[in-house]
Amino acid sequence: MVNTLVFGHKNPDTDTIASAIGASYLLNHAYGEDTEAVAQGKPNAETQFALDYFGVSPLRIITSADTENVVLVDHNEAAQSIDNLADVHVAGIYDHHKFAFSTSTPLYITAKPWGSVSTILFYEYKQNNLELPREIAGLLLSGLISDTLLLKSPTTTDFDRQALPELAKMAQVEDVNAYGLGLLKAGTDLSSRSDKELIDGDAKSFEMGGKSFRIGQVNTVDIDDVLARQAGIESEMQAERQAEGYDNFLFVITDILNSNSKAIFLGDANAEVKAAFAGDLVTNVIDLPGVVSRKKQVVPPLEKQF
């Protein structure tokens, strides 16, 4: 058995899986650690596209750690982590989110406000003069593309812009724009996914004003196609609110081609939601023009209202 597990948040996205694999390889080969990259869920369609393209097998899925030590990537909040996080030693964190983490022991933390954890790890490899294998470079490239929407997201930084062509070269991807669009579009085929799979596919829980706030997001090329399923989506959102005790549930539907979103909201914070986004709720739907990033454009204005 390995000494340390490396994993990202529940409902993993491409950056989560890529950064778990990238961090594990870095720790093993640059620092002599004994780690295994694992995941807290199955890869989504976008992530599977990247895994297939670069010939990488899906990670072992866990809900709790079977090692004494763990390293967290792409998250630091207990609500997004393994069930027994309080019972293990967090040895390190690689993240690009706000921090809500406390510990009684020192640990290694690499946290930067960049577009993806994959970007952070790319520079960690450079700093350690460690050569990136093609498949890991390809996964980090995919994680960067996914989290920055091919550099279109407002979370994108100059570090991401500089890393993308270098990673593409290492991954032997000649047309990075074509690959990036193929990757993003792979995650927008929603026809085979149930309403529950839609709301759970990329969802995170937050505490705001003493209440739980569930925020899900799905990428598409046609928002109206998703809204045509509104009745079923709302039914699943309501069922999950009752089962999990969420006070509020916001489901963001993002058009990745035009960089706009609409959101379905259920809960008791109508006033806060309308004030956060300076809009009206019409049949539980609010327009979010120009919004693509949950981290930068959805969560902060909501937190400000609470």
PDB file of C-alpha atoms in Angstrom:
ATOM      1  CA  MET A   1       0.000   0.000   0.000  1.00  0.00           C
ATOM      2  CA  VAL A   2       1.223   3.498  -0.819  1.00  0.00           C
ATOM      3  CA  ASN A   3       1.963   5.992   1.915  1.00  0.00           C
ATOM      4  CA  THR A   4      -0.119   8.902   0.618  1.00  0.00           C
ATOM      5  CA  LEU A   5      -3.230   9.384  -1.518  1.00  0.00           C
ATOM      6  CA  VAL A   6      -3.549  12.414  -3.798  1.00  0.00           C
ATOM      7  CA  PHE A   7      -7.052  13.481  -4.820  1.00  0.00           C
ATOM      8  CA  GLY A   8      -9.328  16.362  -5.737  1.00  0.00           C
ATOM      9  CA  HIS A   9     -12.881  17.306  -4.832  1.00  0.00           C
ATOM     10  CA  LYS A  10     -16.117  15.360  -5.129  1.00  0.00           C
ATOM     11  CA  ASN A  11     -17.703  15.314  -8.611  1.00  0.00           C
ATOM     12  CA  PRO A  12     -14.261  15.697 -10.204  1.00  0.00           C
ATOM     13  CA  ASP A  13     -13.753  17.790 -13.308  1.00  0.00           C
ATOM     14  CA  THR A  14     -10.863  17.682 -15.760  1.00  0.00           C
ATOM     15  CA  ASP A  15      -8.560  19.974 -13.759  1.00  0.00           C
ATOM     16  CA  THR A  16      -9.214  17.880 -10.654  1.00  0.00           C
ATOM     17  CA  ILE A  17      -8.251  14.588 -12.299  1.00  0.00           C
ATOM     18  CA  ALA A  18      -5.316  16.107 -14.191  1.00  0.00           C
ATOM     19  CA  SER A  19      -3.906  17.797 -11.106  1.00  0.00           C
ATOM     20  CA  ALA A  20      -4.221  14.652  -8.983  1.00  0.00           C
ATOM     21  CA  ILE A  21      -2.249  12.686 -11.565  1.00  0.00           C
ATOM     22  CA  GLY A  22       0.221  15.511 -12.116  1.00  0.00           C
ATOM     23  CA  ALA A  23       0.802  16.137  -8.404  1.00  0.00           C
ATOM     24  CA  SER A  24       1.281  12.436  -7.648  1.00  0.00           C
ATOM     25  CA  TYR A  25       3.898  12.068 -10.407  1.00  0.00           C
ATOM     26  CA  LEU A  26       5.658  15.238  -9.219  1.00  0.00           C
ATOM     27  CA  LEU A  27       5.759  14.106  -5.596  1.00  0.00           C
ATOM     28  CA  ASN A  28       7.011  10.647  -6.526  1.00  0.00           C
ATOM     29  CA  HIS A  29       9.712  11.705  -8.975  1.00  0.00           C
ATOM     30  CA  ALA A  30      10.868  15.075  -7.642  1.00  0.00           C
ATOM     31  CA  TYR A  31      10.552  14.455  -3.905  1.00  0.00           C
ATOM     32  CA  GLY A  32      10.836  10.686  -3.568  1.00  0.00           C
ATOM     33  CA  GLU A  33       7.365  10.319  -2.061  1.00  0.00           C
ATOM     34  CA  ASP A  34       5.193   7.201  -2.310  1.00  0.00           C
ATOM     35  CA  THR A  35       1.819   8.418  -3.546  1.00  0.00           C
ATOM     36  CA  GLU A  36      -1.159   7.277  -5.600  1.00  0.00           C
ATOM     37  CA  ALA A  37      -3.545   9.530  -7.502  1.00  0.00           C
ATOM     38  CA  VAL A  38      -7.192   8.642  -6.839  1.00  0.00           C
ATOM     39  CA  ALA A  39     -10.565  10.276  -7.468  1.00  0.00           C
ATOM     40  CA  GLN A  40     -13.816  10.923  -5.615  1.00  0.00           C
ATOM     41  CA  GLY A  41     -15.980  10.029  -8.584  1.00  0.00           C
ATOM     42  CA  LYS A  42     -16.105   8.816 -12.175  1.00  0.00           C
ATOM     43  CA  PRO A  43     -14.633  11.013 -14.909  1.00  0.00           C
ATOM     44  CA  ASN A  44     -17.164  13.113 -16.775  1.00  0.00           C
ATOM     45  CA  ALA A  45     -17.413  13.054 -20.582  1.00  0.00           C
ATOM     46  CA  GLU A  46     -14.961  15.902 -21.020  1.00  0.00           C
ATOM     47  CA  THR A  47     -12.376  14.290 -18.747  1.00  0.00           C
ATOM     48  CA  GLN A  48     -12.844  10.915 -20.418  1.00  0.00           C
ATOM     49  CA  PHE A  49     -12.124  12.605 -23.762  1.00  0.00           C
ATOM     50  CA  ALA A  50      -8.739  13.753 -22.405  1.00  0.00           C
ATOM     51  CA  LEU A  51      -7.958  10.385 -20.791  1.00  0.00           C
ATOM     52  CA  ASP A  52      -8.732   8.560 -24.032  1.00  0.00           C
ATOM     53  CA  TYR A  53      -6.795  11.036 -26.164  1.00  0.00           C
ATOM     54  CA  PHE A  54      -3.622  10.620 -24.105  1.00  0.00           C
ATOM     55  CA  GLY A  55      -4.075   6.929 -23.280  1.00  0.00           C
ATOM     56  CA  VAL A  56      -4.487   7.248 -19.504  1.00  0.00           C
ATOM     57  CA  SER A  57      -6.679   4.913 -17.444  1.00  0.00           C
ATOM     58  CA  PRO A  58      -9.339   6.344 -15.090  1.00  0.00           C
ATOM     59  CA  LEU A  59      -8.302   6.642 -11.454  1.00  0.00           C
ATOM     60  CA  ARG A  60      -9.361   4.378  -8.624  1.00  0.00           C
ATOM     61  CA  ILE A  61     -12.450   5.834  -6.945  1.00  0.00           C
ATOM     62  CA  ILE A  62     -12.585   6.380  -3.183  1.00  0.00           C
ATOM     63  CA  THR A  63     -14.949   7.943  -0.657  1.00  0.00           C
ATOM     64  CA  SER A  64     -12.529   7.735   2.274  1.00  0.00           C
ATOM     65  CA  ALA A  65      -8.760   7.381   2.577  1.00  0.00           C
ATOM     66  CA  ASP A  66      -7.090   4.087   3.448  1.00  0.00           C
ATOM     67  CA  THR A  67      -3.769   5.809   4.211  1.00  0.00           C
ATOM     68  CA  GLU A  68      -2.685   7.969   7.126  1.00  0.00           C
ATOM     69  CA  ASN A  69      -1.505  10.793   4.846  1.00  0.00           C
ATOM     70  CA  VAL A  70      -3.266  12.621   2.025  1.00  0.00           C
ATOM     71  CA  VAL A  71      -2.549  15.485  -0.359  1.00  0.00           C
ATOM     72  CA  LEU A  72      -5.439  17.639  -1.563  1.00  0.00           C
ATOM     73  CA  VAL A  73      -5.603  19.146  -5.037  1.00  0.00           C
ATOM     74  CA  ASP A  74      -8.128  21.625  -6.443  1.00  0.00           C
ATOM     75  CA  HIS A  75      -9.957  21.966  -3.114  1.00  0.00           C
ATOM     76  CA  ASN A  76      -9.385  22.567   0.583  1.00  0.00           C
ATOM     77  CA  GLU A  77     -12.887  22.595   2.090  1.00  0.00           C
ATOM     78  CA  ALA A  78     -14.004  19.584   4.130  1.00  0.00           C
ATOM     79  CA  ALA A  79     -17.458  19.570   2.503  1.00  0.00           C
ATOM     80  CA  GLN A  80     -15.824  18.854  -0.852  1.00  0.00           C
ATOM     81  CA  SER A  81     -13.387  16.239   0.429  1.00  0.00           C
ATOM     82  CA  ILE A  82     -13.337  12.625   1.613  1.00  0.00           C
ATOM     83  CA  ASP A  83     -15.619  11.373   4.367  1.00  0.00           C
ATOM     84  CA  ASN A  84     -12.801  10.720   6.869  1.00  0.00           C
ATOM     85  CA  LEU A  85     -10.733  13.852   6.259  1.00  0.00           C
ATOM     86  CA  ALA A  86     -10.741  14.657   9.981  1.00  0.00           C
ATOM     87  CA  ASP A  87      -9.099  11.304  10.716  1.00  0.00           C
ATOM     88  CA  VAL A  88      -6.104  11.604   8.376  1.00  0.00           C
ATOM     89  CA  HIS A  89      -3.060  13.866   8.129  1.00  0.00           C
ATOM     90  CA  VAL A  90      -3.188  16.406   5.313  1.00  0.00           C
ATOM     91  CA  ALA A  91       0.432  16.574   4.211  1.00  0.00           C
ATOM     92  CA  GLY A  92      -0.009  19.093   1.429  1.00  0.00           C
ATOM     93  CA  ILE A  93      -2.388  21.134  -0.716  1.00  0.00           C
ATOM     94  CA  TYR A  94      -2.216  22.357  -4.312  1.00  0.00           C
ATOM     95  CA  ASP A  95      -5.114  24.734  -4.939  1.00  0.00           C
ATOM     96  CA  HIS A  96      -6.381  27.885  -6.656  1.00  0.00           C
ATOM     97  CA  HIS A  97      -9.532  28.508  -4.612  1.00  0.00           C
ATOM     98  CA  LYS A  98     -10.203  30.606  -1.547  1.00  0.00           C
ATOM     99  CA  PHE A  99      -9.158  28.889   1.670  1.00  0.00           C
ATOM    100  CA  ALA A 100     -11.449  27.496   4.355  1.00  0.00           C
ATOM    101  CA  PHE A 101      -8.949  25.089   5.880  1.00  0.00           C
ATOM    102  CA  SER A 102      -7.585  24.802   9.394  1.00  0.00           C
ATOM    103  CA  THR A 103      -4.969  22.441  10.748  1.00  0.00           C
ATOM    104  CA  SER A 104      -3.125  21.753  13.982  1.00  0.00           C
ATOM    105  CA  THR A 105       0.084  20.725  12.183  1.00  0.00           C
ATOM    106  CA  PRO A 106       2.316  22.408   9.573  1.00  0.00           C
ATOM    107  CA  LEU A 107       1.960  21.334   5.956  1.00  0.00           C
ATOM    108  CA  TYR A 108       3.097  22.200   2.451  1.00  0.00           C
ATOM    109  CA  ILE A 109       0.703  24.554   0.665  1.00  0.00           C
ATOM    110  CA  THR A 110       1.055  25.743  -2.911  1.00  0.00           C
ATOM    111  CA  ALA A 111      -1.828  28.070  -3.660  1.00  0.00           C
ATOM    112  CA  LYS A 112      -1.995  30.687  -6.401  1.00  0.00           C
ATOM    113  CA  PRO A 113      -4.917  32.662  -7.860  1.00  0.00           C
ATOM    114  CA  TRP A 114      -4.364  31.257 -11.342  1.00  0.00           C
ATOM    115  CA  GLY A 115      -6.804  29.751 -13.816  1.00  0.00           C
ATOM    116  CA  SER A 116      -6.154  26.114 -12.964  1.00  0.00           C
ATOM    117  CA  VAL A 117      -4.233  23.862 -10.603  1.00  0.00           C
ATOM    118  CA  SER A 118      -2.820  22.278 -13.749  1.00  0.00           C
ATOM    119  CA  THR A 119      -1.086  25.601 -14.450  1.00  0.00           C
ATOM    120  CA  ILE A 120       0.358  25.683 -10.944  1.00  0.00           C
ATOM    121  CA  LEU A 121       1.730  22.168 -11.334  1.00  0.00           C
ATOM    122  CA  PHE A 122       3.280  22.987 -14.722  1.00  0.00           C
ATOM    123  CA  TYR A 123       5.413  25.649 -13.036  1.00  0.00           C
ATOM    124  CA  GLU A 124       6.214  23.268 -10.179  1.00  0.00           C
ATOM    125  CA  TYR A 125       7.648  20.864 -12.753  1.00  0.00           C
ATOM    126  CA  LYS A 126       9.717  23.666 -14.272  1.00  0.00           C
ATOM    127  CA  GLN A 127      11.012  24.731 -10.877  1.00  0.00           C
ATOM    128  CA  ASN A 128      12.121  21.174 -10.134  1.00  0.00           C
ATOM    129  CA  ASN A 129      13.655  20.662 -13.627  1.00  0.00           C
ATOM    130  CA  LEU A 130      11.497  17.555 -13.982  1.00  0.00           C
ATOM    131  CA  GLU A 131      10.588  16.510 -17.507  1.00  0.00           C
ATOM    132  CA  LEU A 132       6.871  16.104 -18.147  1.00  0.00           C
ATOM    133  CA  PRO A 133       5.857  12.847 -19.845  1.00  0.00           C
ATOM    134  CA  ARG A 134       3.628  13.467 -22.871  1.00  0.00           C
ATOM    135  CA  GLU A 135       0.496  12.031 -21.260  1.00  0.00           C
ATOM    136  CA  ILE A 136       0.846  14.118 -18.095  1.00  0.00           C
ATOM    137  CA  ALA A 137       1.592  17.249 -20.104  1.00  0.00           C
ATOM    138  CA  GLY A 138      -1.534  16.459 -22.111  1.00  0.00           C
ATOM    139  CA  LEU A 139      -3.692  16.076 -19.021  1.00  0.00           C
ATOM    140  CA  LEU A 140      -2.365  19.308 -17.498  1.00  0.00           C
ATOM    141  CA  LEU A 141      -3.039  21.023 -20.819  1.00  0.00           C
ATOM    142  CA  SER A 142      -6.587  19.658 -20.688  1.00  0.00           C
ATOM    143  CA  GLY A 143      -7.106  20.811 -17.116  1.00  0.00           C
ATOM    144  CA  LEU A 144      -5.908  24.296 -18.018  1.00  0.00           C
ATOM    145  CA  ILE A 145      -8.184  24.457 -21.072  1.00  0.00           C
ATOM    146  CA  SER A 146     -11.157  23.160 -19.109  1.00  0.00           C
ATOM    147  CA  ASP A 147     -10.916  25.546 -16.157  1.00  0.00           C
ATOM    148  CA  THR A 148     -10.149  28.625 -18.277  1.00  0.00           C
ATOM    149  CA  LEU A 149     -12.548  27.720 -21.120  1.00  0.00           C
ATOM    150  CA  LEU A 150      -9.645  27.864 -23.561  1.00  0.00           C
ATOM    151  CA  LEU A 151      -8.349  31.078 -21.948  1.00  0.00           C
ATOM    152  CA  LYS A 152     -11.745  32.844 -22.251  1.00  0.00           C
ATOM    153  CA  SER A 153     -12.700  32.707 -18.566  1.00  0.00           C
ATOM    154  CA  PRO A 154     -12.101  35.794 -16.383  1.00  0.00           C
ATOM    155  CA  THR A 155     -10.076  33.535 -14.102  1.00  0.00           C
ATOM    156  CA  THR A 156      -7.385  33.312 -16.806  1.00  0.00           C
ATOM    157  CA  THR A 157      -4.012  34.858 -15.949  1.00  0.00           C
ATOM    158  CA  ASP A 158      -0.843  35.555 -17.912  1.00  0.00           C
ATOM    159  CA  PHE A 159       0.659  32.467 -16.271  1.00  0.00           C
ATOM    160  CA  ASP A 160      -2.052  30.353 -17.911  1.00  0.00           C
ATOM    161  CA  ARG A 161      -1.517  32.042 -21.276  1.00  0.00           C
ATOM    162  CA  GLN A 162       2.216  31.347 -21.103  1.00  0.00           C
ATOM    163  CA  ALA A 163       1.793  27.760 -19.947  1.00  0.00           C
ATOM    164  CA  LEU A 164      -0.705  26.678 -22.610  1.00  0.00           C
ATOM    165  CA  PRO A 165       1.591  26.690 -25.681  1.00  0.00           C
ATOM    166  CA  GLU A 166       4.430  25.094 -23.720  1.00  0.00           C
ATOM    167  CA  LEU A 167       2.191  22.297 -22.484  1.00  0.00           C
ATOM    168  CA  ALA A 168       0.773  21.824 -25.978  1.00  0.00           C
ATOM    169  CA  LYS A 169       4.286  21.361 -27.342  1.00  0.00           C
ATOM    170  CA  MET A 170       5.183  18.847 -24.625  1.00  0.00           C
ATOM    171  CA  ALA A 171       1.919  16.985 -25.250  1.00  0.00           C
ATOM    172  CA  GLN A 172       2.556  16.989 -29.014  1.00  0.00           C
ATOM    173  CA  VAL A 173      -0.715  18.780 -29.709  1.00  0.00           C
ATOM    174  CA  GLU A 174      -0.164  20.745 -32.921  1.00  0.00           C
ATOM    175  CA  ASP A 175      -3.522  22.561 -33.095  1.00  0.00           C
ATOM    176  CA  VAL A 176      -4.316  23.447 -29.496  1.00  0.00           C
ATOM    177  CA  ASN A 177      -7.436  25.427 -30.414  1.00  0.00           C
ATOM    178  CA  ALA A 178      -8.932  22.470 -32.279  1.00  0.00           C
ATOM    179  CA  TYR A 179      -8.061  20.112 -29.437  1.00  0.00           C
ATOM    180  CA  GLY A 180      -9.448  22.555 -26.867  1.00  0.00           C
ATOM    181  CA  LEU A 181     -12.767  22.969 -28.661  1.00  0.00           C
ATOM    182  CA  GLY A 182     -13.031  19.203 -29.052  1.00  0.00           C
ATOM    183  CA  LEU A 183     -12.397  18.760 -25.339  1.00  0.00           C
ATOM    184  CA  LEU A 184     -14.943  21.379 -24.278  1.00  0.00           C
ATOM    185  CA  LYS A 185     -17.598  20.166 -26.701  1.00  0.00           C
ATOM    186  CA  ALA A 186     -17.158  16.596 -25.431  1.00  0.00           C
ATOM    187  CA  GLY A 187     -18.550  17.807 -22.131  1.00  0.00           C
ATOM    188  CA  THR A 188     -21.575  19.484 -23.709  1.00  0.00           C
ATOM    189  CA  ASP A 189     -23.334  16.403 -25.108  1.00  0.00           C
ATOM    190  CA  LEU A 190     -26.055  16.218 -22.472  1.00  0.00           C
ATOM    191  CA  SER A 191     -28.560  14.022 -24.320  1.00  0.00           C
ATOM    192  CA  SER A 192     -27.503  10.810 -22.596  1.00  0.00           C
ATOM    193  CA  ARG A 193     -27.300  12.339 -19.106  1.00  0.00           C
ATOM    194  CA  SER A 194     -30.231  12.225 -16.699  1.00  0.00           C
ATOM    195  CA  ASP A 195     -31.526  15.344 -14.951  1.00  0.00           C
ATOM    196  CA  LYS A 196     -29.856  14.194 -11.739  1.00  0.00           C
ATOM    197  CA  GLU A 197     -26.561  13.646 -13.547  1.00  0.00           C
ATOM    198  CA  LEU A 198     -26.799  17.184 -14.915  1.00  0.00           C
ATOM    199  CA  ILE A 199     -27.174  18.840 -11.514  1.00  0.00           C
ATOM    200  CA  ASP A 200     -24.604  16.595  -9.826  1.00  0.00           C
ATOM    201  CA  GLY A 201     -21.956  16.541 -12.563  1.00  0.00           C
ATOM    202  CA  ASP A 202     -20.137  19.685 -11.411  1.00  0.00           C
ATOM    203  CA  ALA A 203     -21.644  20.771  -8.111  1.00  0.00           C
ATOM    204  CA  LYS A 204     -20.114  22.130  -4.930  1.00  0.00           C
ATOM    205  CA  SER A 205     -21.513  23.027  -1.515  1.00  0.00           C
ATOM    206  CA  PHE A 206     -20.854  26.291   0.308  1.00  0.00           C
ATOM    207  CA  GLU A 207     -21.822  27.825   3.631  1.00  0.00           C
ATOM    208  CA  MET A 208     -23.230  31.344   3.319  1.00  0.00           C
ATOM    209  CA  GLY A 209     -24.805  33.284   6.140  1.00  0.00           C
ATOM    210  CA  GLY A 210     -25.145  30.134   8.187  1.00  0.00           C
ATOM    211  CA  LYS A 211     -27.028  28.323   5.439  1.00  0.00           C
ATOM    212  CA  SER A 212     -25.965  25.674   2.956  1.00  0.00           C
ATOM    213  CA  PHE A 213     -25.783  26.741  -0.669  1.00  0.00           C
ATOM    214  CA  ARG A 214     -25.420  24.137  -3.413  1.00  0.00           C
ATOM    215  CA  ILE A 215     -24.130  25.479  -6.730  1.00  0.00           C
ATOM    216  CA  GLY A 216     -24.056  23.249  -9.784  1.00  0.00           C
ATOM    217  CA  GLN A 217     -22.884  24.117 -13.273  1.00  0.00           C
ATOM    218  CA  VAL A 218     -23.121  22.556 -16.713  1.00  0.00           C
ATOM    219  CA  ASN A 219     -21.526  23.662 -19.986  1.00  0.00           C
ATOM    220  CA  THR A 220     -23.507  23.618 -23.198  1.00  0.00           C
ATOM    221  CA  VAL A 221     -23.660  25.141 -26.676  1.00  0.00           C
ATOM    222  CA  ASP A 222     -27.429  25.764 -26.383  1.00  0.00           C
ATOM    223  CA  ILE A 223     -28.903  27.006 -23.099  1.00  0.00           C
ATOM    224  CA  ASP A 224     -32.470  26.604 -24.379  1.00  0.00           C
ATOM    225  CA  ASP A 225     -31.902  22.875 -24.913  1.00  0.00           C
ATOM    226  CA  VAL A 226     -31.134  22.530 -21.199  1.00  0.00           C
ATOM    227  CA  LEU A 227     -34.003  24.791 -20.117  1.00  0.00           C
ATOM    228  CA  ALA A 228     -36.381  22.573 -22.110  1.00  0.00           C
ATOM    229  CA  ARG A 229     -35.724  20.063 -19.314  1.00  0.00           C
ATOM    230  CA  GLN A 230     -36.424  22.588 -16.535  1.00  0.00           C
ATOM    231  CA  ALA A 231     -39.301  20.680 -14.926  1.00  0.00           C
ATOM    232  CA  GLY A 232     -37.231  17.514 -14.514  1.00  0.00           C
ATOM    233  CA  ILE A 233     -34.163  19.448 -13.390  1.00  0.00           C
ATOM    234  CA  GLU A 234     -36.164  21.328 -10.737  1.00  0.00           C
ATOM    235  CA  SER A 235     -37.664  18.069  -9.512  1.00  0.00           C
ATOM    236  CA  GLU A 236     -34.191  16.604  -8.974  1.00  0.00           C
ATOM    237  CA  MET A 237     -32.937  19.818  -7.359  1.00  0.00           C
ATOM    238  CA  GLN A 238     -35.854  19.784  -4.916  1.00  0.00           C
ATOM    239  CA  ALA A 239     -35.344  16.098  -4.125  1.00  0.00           C
ATOM    240  CA  GLU A 240     -31.687  16.737  -3.392  1.00  0.00           C
ATOM    241  CA  ARG A 241     -32.511  19.734  -1.202  1.00  0.00           C
ATOM    242  CA  GLN A 242     -34.770  17.553   0.906  1.00  0.00           C
ATOM    243  CA  ALA A 243     -32.386  14.585   1.031  1.00  0.00           C
ATOM    244  CA  GLU A 244     -29.202  16.564   1.742  1.00  0.00           C
ATOM    245  CA  GLY A 245     -30.644  19.527   3.620  1.00  0.00           C
ATOM    246  CA  TYR A 246     -29.538  22.227   1.188  1.00  0.00           C
ATOM    247  CA  ASP A 247     -31.204  25.543   1.982  1.00  0.00           C
ATOM    248  CA  ASN A 248     -30.555  26.874  -1.509  1.00  0.00           C
ATOM    249  CA  PHE A 249     -29.688  25.341  -4.879  1.00  0.00           C
ATOM    250  CA  LEU A 250     -28.458  27.337  -7.879  1.00  0.00           C
ATOM    251  CA  PHE A 251     -27.919  25.460 -11.141  1.00  0.00           C
ATOM    252  CA  VAL A 252     -25.871  27.487 -13.637  1.00  0.00           C
ATOM    253  CA  ILE A 253     -26.172  26.705 -17.361  1.00  0.00           C
ATOM    254  CA  THR A 254     -23.208  28.142 -19.289  1.00  0.00           C
ATOM    255  CA  ASP A 255     -22.942  28.702 -23.042  1.00  0.00           C
ATOM    256  CA  ILE A 256     -19.218  28.103 -23.662  1.00  0.00           C
ATOM    257  CA  LEU A 257     -19.300  29.545 -27.187  1.00  0.00           C
ATOM    258  CA  ASN A 258     -20.929  32.890 -26.308  1.00  0.00           C
ATOM    259  CA  SER A 259     -19.705  33.221 -22.692  1.00  0.00           C
ATOM    260  CA  ASN A 260     -23.136  33.704 -21.119  1.00  0.00           C
ATOM    261  CA  SER A 261     -25.187  31.820 -18.538  1.00  0.00           C
ATOM    262  CA  LYS A 262     -28.658  31.416 -17.129  1.00  0.00           C
ATOM    263  CA  ALA A 263     -29.416  29.788 -13.798  1.00  0.00           C
ATOM    264  CA  ILE A 264     -32.287  27.914 -12.179  1.00  0.00           C
ATOM    265  CA  PHE A 265     -32.742  28.738  -8.493  1.00  0.00           C
ATOM    266  CA  LEU A 266     -34.690  26.992  -5.740  1.00  0.00           C
ATOM    267  CA  GLY A 267     -34.543  28.141  -2.137  1.00  0.00           C
ATOM    268  CA  ASP A 268     -35.392  30.851   0.345  1.00  0.00           C
ATOM    269  CA  ALA A 269     -32.817  33.436  -0.765  1.00  0.00           C
ATOM    270  CA  ASN A 270     -34.603  34.952  -3.760  1.00  0.00           C
ATOM    271  CA  ALA A 271     -33.794  38.493  -2.680  1.00  0.00           C
ATOM    272  CA  GLU A 272     -30.103  37.746  -2.236  1.00  0.00           C
ATOM    273  CA  VAL A 273     -29.855  35.980  -5.598  1.00  0.00           C
ATOM    274  CA  LYS A 274     -31.581  38.837  -7.438  1.00  0.00           C
ATOM    275  CA  ALA A 275     -29.374  41.417  -5.713  1.00  0.00           C
ATOM    276  CA  ALA A 276     -26.184  39.432  -6.337  1.00  0.00           C
ATOM    277  CA  PHE A 277     -26.744  39.337 -10.087  1.00  0.00           C
ATOM    278  CA  ALA A 278     -28.802  42.520 -10.521  1.00  0.00           C
ATOM    279  CA  GLY A 279     -31.588  40.624 -12.241  1.00  0.00           C
ATOM    280  CA  ASP A 280     -35.034  39.150 -11.814  1.00  0.00           C
ATOM    281  CA  LEU A 281     -36.108  35.567 -11.272  1.00  0.00           C
ATOM    282  CA  VAL A 282     -38.710  34.603 -13.867  1.00  0.00           C
ATOM    283  CA  THR A 283     -40.172  31.115 -13.374  1.00  0.00           C
ATOM    284  CA  ASN A 284     -37.124  30.381 -11.179  1.00  0.00           C
ATOM    285  CA  VAL A 285     -34.671  31.408 -13.929  1.00  0.00           C
ATOM    286  CA  ILE A 286     -32.261  34.358 -13.835  1.00  0.00           C
ATOM    287  CA  ASP A 287     -30.107  35.725 -16.667  1.00  0.00           C
ATOM    288  CA  LEU A 288     -26.361  35.882 -16.001  1.00  0.00           C
ATOM    289  CA  PRO A 289     -24.887  37.794 -18.962  1.00  0.00           C
ATOM    290  CA  GLY A 290     -21.139  37.404 -19.307  1.00  0.00           C
ATOM    291  CA  VAL A 291     -20.942  34.894 -16.459  1.00  0.00           C
ATOM    292  CA  VAL A 292     -18.889  31.738 -17.016  1.00  0.00           C
ATOM    293  CA  SER A 293     -16.896  31.244 -13.806  1.00  0.00           C
ATOM    294  CA  ARG A 294     -18.526  29.901 -10.642  1.00  0.00           C
ATOM    295  CA  LYS A 295     -15.419  30.712  -8.607  1.00  0.00           C
ATOM    296  CA  LYS A 296     -15.053  34.334  -9.715  1.00  0.00           C
ATOM    297  CA  GLN A 297     -18.470  35.437 -10.972  1.00  0.00           C
ATOM    298  CA  VAL A 298     -21.045  33.383  -9.041  1.00  0.00           C
ATOM    299  CA  VAL A 299     -19.783  32.638  -5.533  1.00  0.00           C
ATOM    300  CA  PRO A 300     -18.279  36.075  -4.626  1.00  0.00           C
ATOM    301  CA  PRO A 301     -21.404  38.167  -5.381  1.00  0.00           C
ATOM    302  CA  LEU A 302     -23.565  35.675  -3.510  1.00  0.00           C
ATOM    303  CA  GLU A 303     -21.253  35.703  -0.489  1.00  0.00           C
ATOM    304  CA  LYS A 304     -21.328  39.493  -0.518  1.00  0.00           C
ATOM    305  CA  GLN A 305     -25.124  39.402  -0.111  1.00  0.00           C
ATOM    306  CA  PHE A 306     -24.833  37.190   2.964  1.00  0.00           C
TER     307      PHE A 306
END
